[in-house]
Coordinates of C-alpha atoms and ligand atoms in Angstrom, one line a residue:
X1 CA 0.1 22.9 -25.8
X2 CA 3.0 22.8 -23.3
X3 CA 4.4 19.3 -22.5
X4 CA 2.7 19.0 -19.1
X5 CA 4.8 16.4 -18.1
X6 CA 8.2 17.8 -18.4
X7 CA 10.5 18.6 -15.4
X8 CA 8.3 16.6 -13.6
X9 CA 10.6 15.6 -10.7
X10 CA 11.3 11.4 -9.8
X11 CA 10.5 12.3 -6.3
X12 CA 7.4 11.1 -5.0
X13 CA 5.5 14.4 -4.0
X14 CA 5.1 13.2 0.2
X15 CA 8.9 12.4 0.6
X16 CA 9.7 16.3 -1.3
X17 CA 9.3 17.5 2.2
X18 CA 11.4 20.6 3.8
X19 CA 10.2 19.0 7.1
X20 CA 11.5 15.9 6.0
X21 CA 13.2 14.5 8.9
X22 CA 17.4 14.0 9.2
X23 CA 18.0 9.8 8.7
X24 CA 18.6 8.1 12.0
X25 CA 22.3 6.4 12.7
X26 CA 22.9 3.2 11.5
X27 CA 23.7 0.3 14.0
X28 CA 26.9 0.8 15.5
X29 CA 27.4 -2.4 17.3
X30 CA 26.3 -5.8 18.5
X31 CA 22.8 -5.3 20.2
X32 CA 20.5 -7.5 22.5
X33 CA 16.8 -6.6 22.5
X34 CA 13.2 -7.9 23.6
X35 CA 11.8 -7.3 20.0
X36 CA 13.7 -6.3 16.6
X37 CA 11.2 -5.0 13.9
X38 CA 12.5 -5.3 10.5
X39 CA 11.4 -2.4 8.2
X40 CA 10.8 0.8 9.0
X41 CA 7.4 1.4 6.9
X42 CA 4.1 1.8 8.8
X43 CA 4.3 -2.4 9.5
X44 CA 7.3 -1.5 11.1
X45 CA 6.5 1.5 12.8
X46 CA 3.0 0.4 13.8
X47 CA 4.7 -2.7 15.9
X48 CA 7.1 -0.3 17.4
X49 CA 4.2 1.8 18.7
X50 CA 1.8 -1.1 19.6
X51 CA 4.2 -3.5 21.6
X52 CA 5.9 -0.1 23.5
X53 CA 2.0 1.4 24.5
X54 CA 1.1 -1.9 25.5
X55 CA 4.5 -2.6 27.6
X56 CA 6.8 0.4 28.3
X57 CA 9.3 -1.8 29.7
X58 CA 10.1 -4.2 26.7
X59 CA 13.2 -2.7 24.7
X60 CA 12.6 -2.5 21.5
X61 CA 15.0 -1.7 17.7
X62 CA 13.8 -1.0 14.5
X63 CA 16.3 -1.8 11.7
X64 CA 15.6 -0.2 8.0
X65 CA 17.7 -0.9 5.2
X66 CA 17.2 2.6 3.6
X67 CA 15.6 5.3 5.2
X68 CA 12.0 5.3 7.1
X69 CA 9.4 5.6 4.4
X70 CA 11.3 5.7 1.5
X71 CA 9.2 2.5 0.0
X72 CA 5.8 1.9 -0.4
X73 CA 4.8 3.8 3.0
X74 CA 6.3 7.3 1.6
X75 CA 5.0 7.0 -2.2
X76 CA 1.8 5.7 -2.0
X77 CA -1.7 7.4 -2.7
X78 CA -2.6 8.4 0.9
X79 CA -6.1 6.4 1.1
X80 CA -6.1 5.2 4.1
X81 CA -9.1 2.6 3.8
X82 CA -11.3 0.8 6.6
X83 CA -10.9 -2.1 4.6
X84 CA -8.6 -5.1 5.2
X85 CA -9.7 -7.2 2.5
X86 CA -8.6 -5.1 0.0
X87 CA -12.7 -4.2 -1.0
X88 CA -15.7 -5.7 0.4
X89 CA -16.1 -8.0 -3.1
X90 CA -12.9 -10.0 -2.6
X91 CA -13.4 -10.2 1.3
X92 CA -16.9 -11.5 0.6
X93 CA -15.5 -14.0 -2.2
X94 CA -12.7 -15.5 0.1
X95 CA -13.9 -15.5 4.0
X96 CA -18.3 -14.8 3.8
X97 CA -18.5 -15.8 7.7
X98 CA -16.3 -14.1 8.7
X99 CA -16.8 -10.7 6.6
X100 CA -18.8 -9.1 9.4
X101 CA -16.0 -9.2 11.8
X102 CA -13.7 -8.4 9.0
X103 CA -15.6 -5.5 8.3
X104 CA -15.5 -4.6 12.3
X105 CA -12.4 -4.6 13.0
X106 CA -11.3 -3.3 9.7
X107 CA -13.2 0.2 11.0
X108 CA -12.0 -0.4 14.7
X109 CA -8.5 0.0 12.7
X110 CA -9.6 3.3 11.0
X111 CA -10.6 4.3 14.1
X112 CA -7.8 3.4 16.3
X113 CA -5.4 5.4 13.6
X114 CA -7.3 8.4 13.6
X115 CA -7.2 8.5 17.7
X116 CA -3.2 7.8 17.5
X117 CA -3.0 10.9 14.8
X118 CA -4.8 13.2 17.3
X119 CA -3.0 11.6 20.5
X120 CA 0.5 11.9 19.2
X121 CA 0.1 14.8 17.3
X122 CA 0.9 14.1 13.7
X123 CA 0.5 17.1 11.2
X124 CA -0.4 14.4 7.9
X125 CA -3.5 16.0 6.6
X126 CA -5.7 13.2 7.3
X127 CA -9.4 13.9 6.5
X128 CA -11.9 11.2 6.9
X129 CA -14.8 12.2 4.3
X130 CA -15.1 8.5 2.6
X131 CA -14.6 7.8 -1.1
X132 CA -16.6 7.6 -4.2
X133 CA -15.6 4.8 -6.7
X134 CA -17.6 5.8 -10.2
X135 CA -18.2 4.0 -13.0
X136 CA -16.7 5.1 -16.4
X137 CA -18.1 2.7 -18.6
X138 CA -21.8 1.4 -18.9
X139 CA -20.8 -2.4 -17.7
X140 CA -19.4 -0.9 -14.5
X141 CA -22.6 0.3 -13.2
X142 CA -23.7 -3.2 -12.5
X143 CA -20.6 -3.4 -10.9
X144 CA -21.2 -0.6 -8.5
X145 CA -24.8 -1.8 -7.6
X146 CA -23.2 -5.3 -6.7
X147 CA -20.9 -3.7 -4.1
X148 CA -23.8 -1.2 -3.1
X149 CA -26.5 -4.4 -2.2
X150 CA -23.3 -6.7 -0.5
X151 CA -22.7 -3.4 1.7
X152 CA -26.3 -2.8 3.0
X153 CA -26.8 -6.7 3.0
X154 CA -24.0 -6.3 5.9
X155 CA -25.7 -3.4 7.7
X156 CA -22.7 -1.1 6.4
X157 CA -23.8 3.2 4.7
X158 CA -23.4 3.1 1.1
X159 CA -25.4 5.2 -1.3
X160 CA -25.6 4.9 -4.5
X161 CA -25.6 7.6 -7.3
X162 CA -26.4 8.5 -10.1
X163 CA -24.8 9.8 -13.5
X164 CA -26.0 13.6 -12.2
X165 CA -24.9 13.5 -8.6
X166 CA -21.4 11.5 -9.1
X167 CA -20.3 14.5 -11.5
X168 CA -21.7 17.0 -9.1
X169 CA -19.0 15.6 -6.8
X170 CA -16.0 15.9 -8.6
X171 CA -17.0 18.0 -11.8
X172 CA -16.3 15.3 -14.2
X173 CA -18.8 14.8 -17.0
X174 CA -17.6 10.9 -17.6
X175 CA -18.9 10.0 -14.3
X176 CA -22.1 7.6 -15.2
X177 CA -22.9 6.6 -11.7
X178 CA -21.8 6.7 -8.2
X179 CA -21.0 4.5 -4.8
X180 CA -20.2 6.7 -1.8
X181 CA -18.9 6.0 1.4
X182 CA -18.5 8.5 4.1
X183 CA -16.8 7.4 6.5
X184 CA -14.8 4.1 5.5
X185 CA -11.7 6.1 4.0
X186 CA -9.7 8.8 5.1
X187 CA -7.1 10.6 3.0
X188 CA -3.5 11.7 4.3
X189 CA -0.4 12.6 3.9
X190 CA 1.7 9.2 4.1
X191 CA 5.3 9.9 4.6
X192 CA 3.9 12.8 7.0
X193 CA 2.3 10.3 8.5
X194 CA 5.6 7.6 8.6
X195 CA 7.6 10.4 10.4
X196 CA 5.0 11.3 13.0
X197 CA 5.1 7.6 13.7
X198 CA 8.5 7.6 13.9
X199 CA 8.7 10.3 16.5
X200 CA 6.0 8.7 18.4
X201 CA 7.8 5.7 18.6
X202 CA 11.1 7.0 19.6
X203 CA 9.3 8.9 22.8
X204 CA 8.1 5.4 23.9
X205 CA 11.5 4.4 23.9
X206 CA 12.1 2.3 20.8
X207 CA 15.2 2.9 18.9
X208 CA 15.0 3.2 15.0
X209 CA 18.0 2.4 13.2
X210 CA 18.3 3.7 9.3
X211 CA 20.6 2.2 6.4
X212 CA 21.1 -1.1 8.3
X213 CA 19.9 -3.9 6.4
X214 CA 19.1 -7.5 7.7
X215 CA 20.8 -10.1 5.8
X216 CA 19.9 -12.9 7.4
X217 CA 17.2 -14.5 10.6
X218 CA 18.5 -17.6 12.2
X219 CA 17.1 -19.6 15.4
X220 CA 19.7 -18.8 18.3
X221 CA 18.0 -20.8 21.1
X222 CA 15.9 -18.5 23.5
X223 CA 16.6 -15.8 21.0
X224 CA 16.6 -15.0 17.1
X225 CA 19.9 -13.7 15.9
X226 CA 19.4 -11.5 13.2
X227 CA 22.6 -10.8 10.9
X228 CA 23.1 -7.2 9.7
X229 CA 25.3 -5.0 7.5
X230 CA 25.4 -0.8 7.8
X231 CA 25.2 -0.2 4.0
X232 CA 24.8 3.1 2.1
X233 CA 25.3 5.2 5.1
X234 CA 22.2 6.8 6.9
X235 CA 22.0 10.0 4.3
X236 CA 21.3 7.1 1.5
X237 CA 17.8 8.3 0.0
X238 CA 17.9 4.7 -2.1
X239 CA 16.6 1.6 -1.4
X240 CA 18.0 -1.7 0.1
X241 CA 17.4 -4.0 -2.7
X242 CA 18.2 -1.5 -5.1
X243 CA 21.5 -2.2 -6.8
X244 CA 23.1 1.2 -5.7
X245 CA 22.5 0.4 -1.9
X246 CA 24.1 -3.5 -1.7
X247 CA 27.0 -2.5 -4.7
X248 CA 28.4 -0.6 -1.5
X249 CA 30.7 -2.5 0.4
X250 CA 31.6 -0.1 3.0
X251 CA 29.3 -1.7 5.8
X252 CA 29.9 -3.0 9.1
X253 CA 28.2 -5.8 10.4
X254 CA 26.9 -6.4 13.3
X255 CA 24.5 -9.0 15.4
X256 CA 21.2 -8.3 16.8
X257 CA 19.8 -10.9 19.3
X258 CA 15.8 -10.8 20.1
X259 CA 13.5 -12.5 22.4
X260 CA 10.7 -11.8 19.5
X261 CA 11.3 -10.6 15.6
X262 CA 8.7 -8.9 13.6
X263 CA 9.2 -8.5 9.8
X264 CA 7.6 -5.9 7.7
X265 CA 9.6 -6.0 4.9
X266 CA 6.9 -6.0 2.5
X267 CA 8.1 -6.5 -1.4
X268 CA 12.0 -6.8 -1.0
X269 CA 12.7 -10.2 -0.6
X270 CA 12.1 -11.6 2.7
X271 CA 15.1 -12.3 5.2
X272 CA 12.6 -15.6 5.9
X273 CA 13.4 -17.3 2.2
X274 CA 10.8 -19.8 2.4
X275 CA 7.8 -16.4 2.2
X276 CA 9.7 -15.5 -1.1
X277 CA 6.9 -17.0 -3.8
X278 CA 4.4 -15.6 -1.8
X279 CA 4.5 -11.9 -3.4
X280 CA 5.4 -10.3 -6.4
X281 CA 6.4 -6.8 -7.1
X282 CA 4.0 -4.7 -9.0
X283 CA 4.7 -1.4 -9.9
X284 CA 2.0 1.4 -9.8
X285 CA 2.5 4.9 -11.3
X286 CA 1.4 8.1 -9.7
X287 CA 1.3 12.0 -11.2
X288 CA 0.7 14.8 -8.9
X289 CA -0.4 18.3 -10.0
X290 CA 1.3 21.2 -9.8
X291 CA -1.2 23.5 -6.9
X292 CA -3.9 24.2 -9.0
X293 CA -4.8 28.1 -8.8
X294 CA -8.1 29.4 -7.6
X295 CA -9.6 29.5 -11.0
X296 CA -8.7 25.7 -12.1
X297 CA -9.7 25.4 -9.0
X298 CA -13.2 26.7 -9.2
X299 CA -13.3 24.9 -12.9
X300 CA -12.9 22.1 -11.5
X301 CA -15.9 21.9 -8.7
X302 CA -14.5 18.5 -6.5
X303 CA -14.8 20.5 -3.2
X304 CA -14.7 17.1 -1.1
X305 CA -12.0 15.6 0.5
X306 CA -12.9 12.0 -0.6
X307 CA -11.1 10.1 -2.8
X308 CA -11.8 8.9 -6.1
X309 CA -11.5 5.7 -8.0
X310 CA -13.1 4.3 -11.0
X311 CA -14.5 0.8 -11.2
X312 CA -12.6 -1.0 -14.2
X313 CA -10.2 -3.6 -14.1
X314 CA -7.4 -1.3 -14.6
X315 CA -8.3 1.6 -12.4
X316 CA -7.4 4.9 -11.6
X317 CA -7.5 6.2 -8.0
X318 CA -6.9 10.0 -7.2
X319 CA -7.4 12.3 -4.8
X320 CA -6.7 16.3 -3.8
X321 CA -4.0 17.6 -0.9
X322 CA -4.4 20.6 1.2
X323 CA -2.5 22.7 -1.3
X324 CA -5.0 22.0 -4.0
X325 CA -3.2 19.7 -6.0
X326 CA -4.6 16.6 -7.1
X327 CA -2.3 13.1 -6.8
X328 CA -3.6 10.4 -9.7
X329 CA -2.6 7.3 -10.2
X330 CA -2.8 3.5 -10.9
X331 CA -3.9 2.0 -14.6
X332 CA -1.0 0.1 -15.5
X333 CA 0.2 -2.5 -13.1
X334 CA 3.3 -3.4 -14.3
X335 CA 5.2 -6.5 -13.3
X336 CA 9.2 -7.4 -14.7
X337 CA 10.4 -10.4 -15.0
X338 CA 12.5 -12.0 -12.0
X339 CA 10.4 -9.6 -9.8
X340 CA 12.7 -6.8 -10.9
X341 CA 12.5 -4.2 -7.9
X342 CA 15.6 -1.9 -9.2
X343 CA 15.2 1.7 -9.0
X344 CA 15.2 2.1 -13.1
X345 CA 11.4 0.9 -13.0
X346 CA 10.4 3.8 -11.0
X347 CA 9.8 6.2 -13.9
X348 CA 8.5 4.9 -17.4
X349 CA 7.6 7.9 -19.9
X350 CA 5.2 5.7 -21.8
X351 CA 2.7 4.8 -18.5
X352 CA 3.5 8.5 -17.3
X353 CA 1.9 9.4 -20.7
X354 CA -1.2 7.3 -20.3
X355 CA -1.7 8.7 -17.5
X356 CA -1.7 11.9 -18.3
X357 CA -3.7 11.4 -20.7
X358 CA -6.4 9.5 -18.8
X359 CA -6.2 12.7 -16.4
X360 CA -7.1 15.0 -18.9
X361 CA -9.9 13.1 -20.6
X362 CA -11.2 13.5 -17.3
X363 CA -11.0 17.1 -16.1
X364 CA -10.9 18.4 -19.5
X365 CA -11.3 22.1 -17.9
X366 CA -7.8 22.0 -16.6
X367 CA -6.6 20.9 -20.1
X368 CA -5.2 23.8 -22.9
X369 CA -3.2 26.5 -23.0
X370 CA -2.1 27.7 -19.2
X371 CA -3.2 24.2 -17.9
X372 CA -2.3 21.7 -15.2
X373 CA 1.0 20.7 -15.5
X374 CA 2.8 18.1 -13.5
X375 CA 5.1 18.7 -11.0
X376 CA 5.9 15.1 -9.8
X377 CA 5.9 11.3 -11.3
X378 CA 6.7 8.4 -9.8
X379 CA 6.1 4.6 -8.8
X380 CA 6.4 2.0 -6.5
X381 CA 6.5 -1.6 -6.1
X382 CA 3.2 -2.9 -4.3
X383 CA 3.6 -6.7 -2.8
X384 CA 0.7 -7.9 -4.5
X385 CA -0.1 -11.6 -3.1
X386 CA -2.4 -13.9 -5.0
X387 CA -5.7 -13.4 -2.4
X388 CA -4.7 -9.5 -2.4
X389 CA -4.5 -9.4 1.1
X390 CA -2.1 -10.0 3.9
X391 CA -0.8 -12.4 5.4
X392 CA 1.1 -13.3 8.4
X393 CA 3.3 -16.3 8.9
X394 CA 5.5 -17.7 12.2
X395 CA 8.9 -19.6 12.8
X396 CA 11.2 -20.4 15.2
X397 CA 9.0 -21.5 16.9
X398 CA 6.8 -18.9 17.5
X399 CA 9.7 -16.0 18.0
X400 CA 9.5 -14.8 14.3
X401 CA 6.3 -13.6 12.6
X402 CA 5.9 -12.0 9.5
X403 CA 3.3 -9.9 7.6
X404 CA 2.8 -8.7 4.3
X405 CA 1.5 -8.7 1.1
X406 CA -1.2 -5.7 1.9
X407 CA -1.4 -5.3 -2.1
X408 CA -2.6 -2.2 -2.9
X409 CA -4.6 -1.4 0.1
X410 CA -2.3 -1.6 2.9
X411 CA -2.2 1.9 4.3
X412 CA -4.7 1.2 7.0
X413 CA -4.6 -2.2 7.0
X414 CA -1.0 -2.4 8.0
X415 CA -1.8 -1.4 11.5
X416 CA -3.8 -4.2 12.0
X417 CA -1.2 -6.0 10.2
X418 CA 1.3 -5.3 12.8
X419 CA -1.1 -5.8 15.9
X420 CA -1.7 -9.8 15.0
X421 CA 1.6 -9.9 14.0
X422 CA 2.6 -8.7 17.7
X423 CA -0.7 -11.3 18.9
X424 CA 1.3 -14.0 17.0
X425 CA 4.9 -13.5 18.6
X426 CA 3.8 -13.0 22.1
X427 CA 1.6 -16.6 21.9
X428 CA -1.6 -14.6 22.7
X429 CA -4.7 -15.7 20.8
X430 CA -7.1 -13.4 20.2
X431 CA -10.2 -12.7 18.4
X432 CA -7.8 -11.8 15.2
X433 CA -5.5 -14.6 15.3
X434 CA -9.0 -17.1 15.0
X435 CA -9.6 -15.6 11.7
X436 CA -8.9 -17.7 9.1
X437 CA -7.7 -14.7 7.1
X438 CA -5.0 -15.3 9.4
X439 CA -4.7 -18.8 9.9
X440 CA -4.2 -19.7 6.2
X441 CA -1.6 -18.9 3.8
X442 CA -2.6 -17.7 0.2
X443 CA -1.3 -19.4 -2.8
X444 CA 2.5 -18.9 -3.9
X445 CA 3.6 -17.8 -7.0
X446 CA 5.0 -20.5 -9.4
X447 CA 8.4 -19.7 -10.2
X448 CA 9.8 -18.0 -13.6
X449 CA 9.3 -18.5 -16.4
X450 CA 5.9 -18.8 -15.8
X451 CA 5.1 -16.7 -13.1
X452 CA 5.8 -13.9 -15.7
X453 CA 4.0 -15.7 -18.4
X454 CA 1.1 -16.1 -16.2
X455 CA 1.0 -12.8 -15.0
X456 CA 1.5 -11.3 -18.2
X457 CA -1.6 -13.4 -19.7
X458 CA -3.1 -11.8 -16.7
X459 CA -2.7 -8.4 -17.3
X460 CA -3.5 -8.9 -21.1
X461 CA -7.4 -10.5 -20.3
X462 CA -8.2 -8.0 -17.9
X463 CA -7.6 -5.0 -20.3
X464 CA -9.3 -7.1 -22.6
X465 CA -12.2 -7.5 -20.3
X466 CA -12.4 -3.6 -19.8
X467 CA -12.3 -2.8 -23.8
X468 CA -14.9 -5.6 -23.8
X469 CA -18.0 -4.8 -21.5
X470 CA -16.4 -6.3 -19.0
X471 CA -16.6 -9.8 -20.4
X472 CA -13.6 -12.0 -18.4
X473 CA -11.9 -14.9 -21.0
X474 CA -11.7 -18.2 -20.1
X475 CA -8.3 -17.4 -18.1
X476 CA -9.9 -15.1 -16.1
X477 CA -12.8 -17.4 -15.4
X478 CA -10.3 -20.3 -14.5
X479 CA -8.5 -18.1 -12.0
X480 CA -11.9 -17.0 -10.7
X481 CA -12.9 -20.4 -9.4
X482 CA -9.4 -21.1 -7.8
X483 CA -9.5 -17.7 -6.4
X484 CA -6.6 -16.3 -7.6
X485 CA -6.2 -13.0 -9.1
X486 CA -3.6 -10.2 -10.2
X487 CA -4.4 -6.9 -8.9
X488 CA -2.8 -3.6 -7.5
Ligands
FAD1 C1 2.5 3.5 -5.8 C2 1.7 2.9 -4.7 C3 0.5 3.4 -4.4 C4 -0.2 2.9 -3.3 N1 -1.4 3.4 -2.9 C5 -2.0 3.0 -1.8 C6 -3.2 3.7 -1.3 O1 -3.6 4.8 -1.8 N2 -3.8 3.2 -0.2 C7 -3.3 2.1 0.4 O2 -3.9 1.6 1.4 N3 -2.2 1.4 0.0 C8 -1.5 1.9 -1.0 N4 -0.4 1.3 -1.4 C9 0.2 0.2 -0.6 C10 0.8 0.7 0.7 O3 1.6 1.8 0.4 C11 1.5 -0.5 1.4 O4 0.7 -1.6 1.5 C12 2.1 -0.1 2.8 O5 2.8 1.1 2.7 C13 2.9 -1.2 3.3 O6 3.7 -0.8 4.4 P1 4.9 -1.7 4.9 O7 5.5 -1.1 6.1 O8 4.4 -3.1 5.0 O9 5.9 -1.7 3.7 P2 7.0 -0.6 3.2 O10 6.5 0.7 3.3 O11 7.5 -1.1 1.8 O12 8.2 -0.8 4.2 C14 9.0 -2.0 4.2 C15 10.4 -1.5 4.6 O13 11.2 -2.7 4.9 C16 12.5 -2.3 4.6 N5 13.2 -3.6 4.4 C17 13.0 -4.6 3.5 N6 13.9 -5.6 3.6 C18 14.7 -5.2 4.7 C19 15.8 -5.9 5.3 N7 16.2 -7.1 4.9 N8 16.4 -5.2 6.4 C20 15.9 -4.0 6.8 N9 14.9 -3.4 6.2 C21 14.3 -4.0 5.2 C22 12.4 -1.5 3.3 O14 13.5 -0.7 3.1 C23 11.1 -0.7 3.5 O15 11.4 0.6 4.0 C24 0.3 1.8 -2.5 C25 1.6 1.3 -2.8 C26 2.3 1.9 -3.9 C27 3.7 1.4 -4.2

């Protein structure tokens, strides 16, 4: 058999995009504004939209160190989940009052997104048909019936299935059970989705600046001043904290000063030091298909267009596009000591192979001579926190607020994300900002070396735990009671 996974291009398959739009000028002098945004994924973008629909009068800058989307936003898997607690288990586990309104607003936010797509017109393939998480191992059905009894317990549809009906859905005989829900996921195209946010946001008026990195936030009396420096240039297709981008000292630098500063800066370290051991980068690994043709197609019988993920501890998620290809990803959540974030860690043959592999023991049919090959691999770093869930955080006195550390669930949840963020900077207090998931902090990171010797011991349990039944070591059990936790 053909190597399936060679000339499979570094690109993640959303930003290798003919419509992919030019880059946005740079800053090109000193600026004063109501509110800055720093970042320019859909925390970025989100504020932008939020604070100029709810005031069209506030001027408003976005500054991104690369371009829009070329992070987590543009590479991710596209499931765009009602859930802001990163799974009803972990919400449940961490705030049980409050779950209920979680869970509210969490589909409020699912809601409100697919209203902005139809209102603004964005072309990003979204289809709301739910998602099916399956177990693939006996141990995980108990899993799956756990979830399933929490979910009816708090008046939400799930159903639960069994060995016959899960394969029906995706015509893969390793399925052994089934939990569906129709209506709590969507899946889209993200960086489709990033640009028609982006256009949105400039026809309310906000200005988006590309390659223009914040260096530093300081307290400037009534305003924050916000240091910057003009980097790679706006064509630059790399990230900020990349190596290639800072090694080039051909920027300008200029001042920005705001009434108000959000940051969505998400993994890269934060221009706010003191939120640095609050998130560490984890990087996640994704393979896209080639189109599959009519007859692989056919062979393959997952007619749906819910997404898919499978209940161990390292899982996969995956999911079809609109041209019939399917996008697979997860398994190995890899962390590199010192946080590493450079470029270099964005392809790694042996995890590509696993993959691969994984993919094929699952949809056999498309395996064999004249199968599936691959046309794209790729990864990203996800800013994993130790709850799994945002957070938000304030300073300058109240002009600065922050939030990040989605995890790997922050495709929806980042627009609710950026609304408490905009609650928190303009002093209003809301239903959101009562939440303690708001209110408190998650636990930092130690430091190195053993925030990679923890994380490492980690990662080695829980694969431990899925070769055995499921059965979590002592480690696992400790981190358990203090709630803490490695995840993607
Ligand atoms: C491989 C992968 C798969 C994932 N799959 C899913 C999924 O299927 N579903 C889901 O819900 N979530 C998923 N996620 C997570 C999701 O993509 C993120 O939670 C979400 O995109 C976060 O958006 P953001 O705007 O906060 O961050 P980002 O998209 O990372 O944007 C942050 C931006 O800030 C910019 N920036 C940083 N520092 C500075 C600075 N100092 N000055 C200026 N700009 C700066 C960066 O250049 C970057 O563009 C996945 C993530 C990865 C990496």
């Amino acid at each position: 058999m053909t190597d399936p996974l060679a000339g499979a291009s570094g690109v993640p398959l959303w930003l290798d995009d003919v419509t992919r739009p030019a880059p946005r000028p740079g800053l090109d002098g000193d600026l004063t504004v109501d509110l800055a945004i720093v970042g320019g994924g859909f925390t970025g973008l989100w504020t932008a939209i939020l604070a100029a629909e709810a005031d069209p009068g506030r001027s408003i800058a976005l500054l991104e160190a690369g371009t829009l989307g070329w992070a987590a936003s543009g590479r991710n898997g596209g499931f765009c989940s009602a859930s802001l607690t990163h799974g009803l288990m972990n919400g449940l586990e961490r705030w049980p009052e409050e779950m209920p309104t979680l869970l509210r607003l969490g589909e409020q936010t699912l809601d409100d997104i697919e209203a902005a797509i139809t209102r603004y017109g964005i072309d990003c393939d979204f289809r709301r048909e739910g998602d099916l998480a399956v177990a693939v191992a006996p141990w995980q059905l108990e899993g799956l019936q756990e979830v399933h009894e929490a979910a009816l317990r708090l008046g939400e549809k799930s159903e639960l299935l069994d060995a016959g009906e899960a394969q029906a859905l995706a015509g893969s005989s390793s399925y052994l059970g089934g939990l569906r829900d129709r209506r709590g996921t969507a899946v889209l195209n993200p960086a489709r989705l990033v640009w028609g946010l982006a256009a949105a946001a400039e026809r309310l008026g906000v200005t988006l600046y590309e390659g223009t990195k914040v260096l530093r936030v300081r307290d400037d009396g009534d305003r924050v001043r916000l240091d910057t420096r003009v980097d790679a240039g706006p064509d630059s297709a790399s990230g900020p904290d990349s190596g290639s981008a800072a090694g080039r000292a051909r920027g300008a630098s200029f001042t920005v000063r705001a009434s108000r500063v959000v940051l969505g800066t998400n993994v890269f370290p934060s221009p706010l030091r003191r939120l640095r051991p609050f998130t560490v980068p984890v990087w996640d690994h994704v393979l896209a298909t080639e189109p599959l043709t009519d007859r692989q197609w056919d062979d393959l019988g997952w007619a749906g267009g819910y997404g898919i993920s499978d209940a161990g501890n390292q899982f996969h998620y995956y999911r079809t596009t609109s041209d019939r290809r399917i996008v697979w990803g997860g398994y190995d959540a890899l962390y590199y000591y010192g946080s590493d974030l450079s470029p270099r860690r964005a392809r790694r043959e042996q995890t590509e192979r696993v993959l691969a592999e994984h993919f094929f023991a699952t949809f056999p049919q498309l395996a064999g001579p004249g199968g599936v090959r691959f046309s794209h691999a790729w990864a990203g770093a996800i800013d994993t926190s130790t709850r799994f869930t945002a957070f938000w955080s304030q300073a300058m006195r109240g002009k600065l607020a922050a939030v990040q550390g989605y995890t790997g669930l922050g495709v929806g949840a980042s627009r609710f994300g950026a609304q408490v963020a905009l609650d928190l900077v303009d002093g209003r207090e809301t239903e959101r900002t009562a939440l303690m998931m708001v209110r408190r902090p998650p636990v930092p990171f130690p430091p190195e070396p053993f925030r990679w010797a923890g994380i490492t011991l980690t990662r080695r349990s829980l694969a431990r735990a899925d070769a055995a039944d499921g059965r979590r070591d002592l480690w696992l059990r400790t981190l358990d009671r203090l709630g803490l936790g490695f995840d993607s």
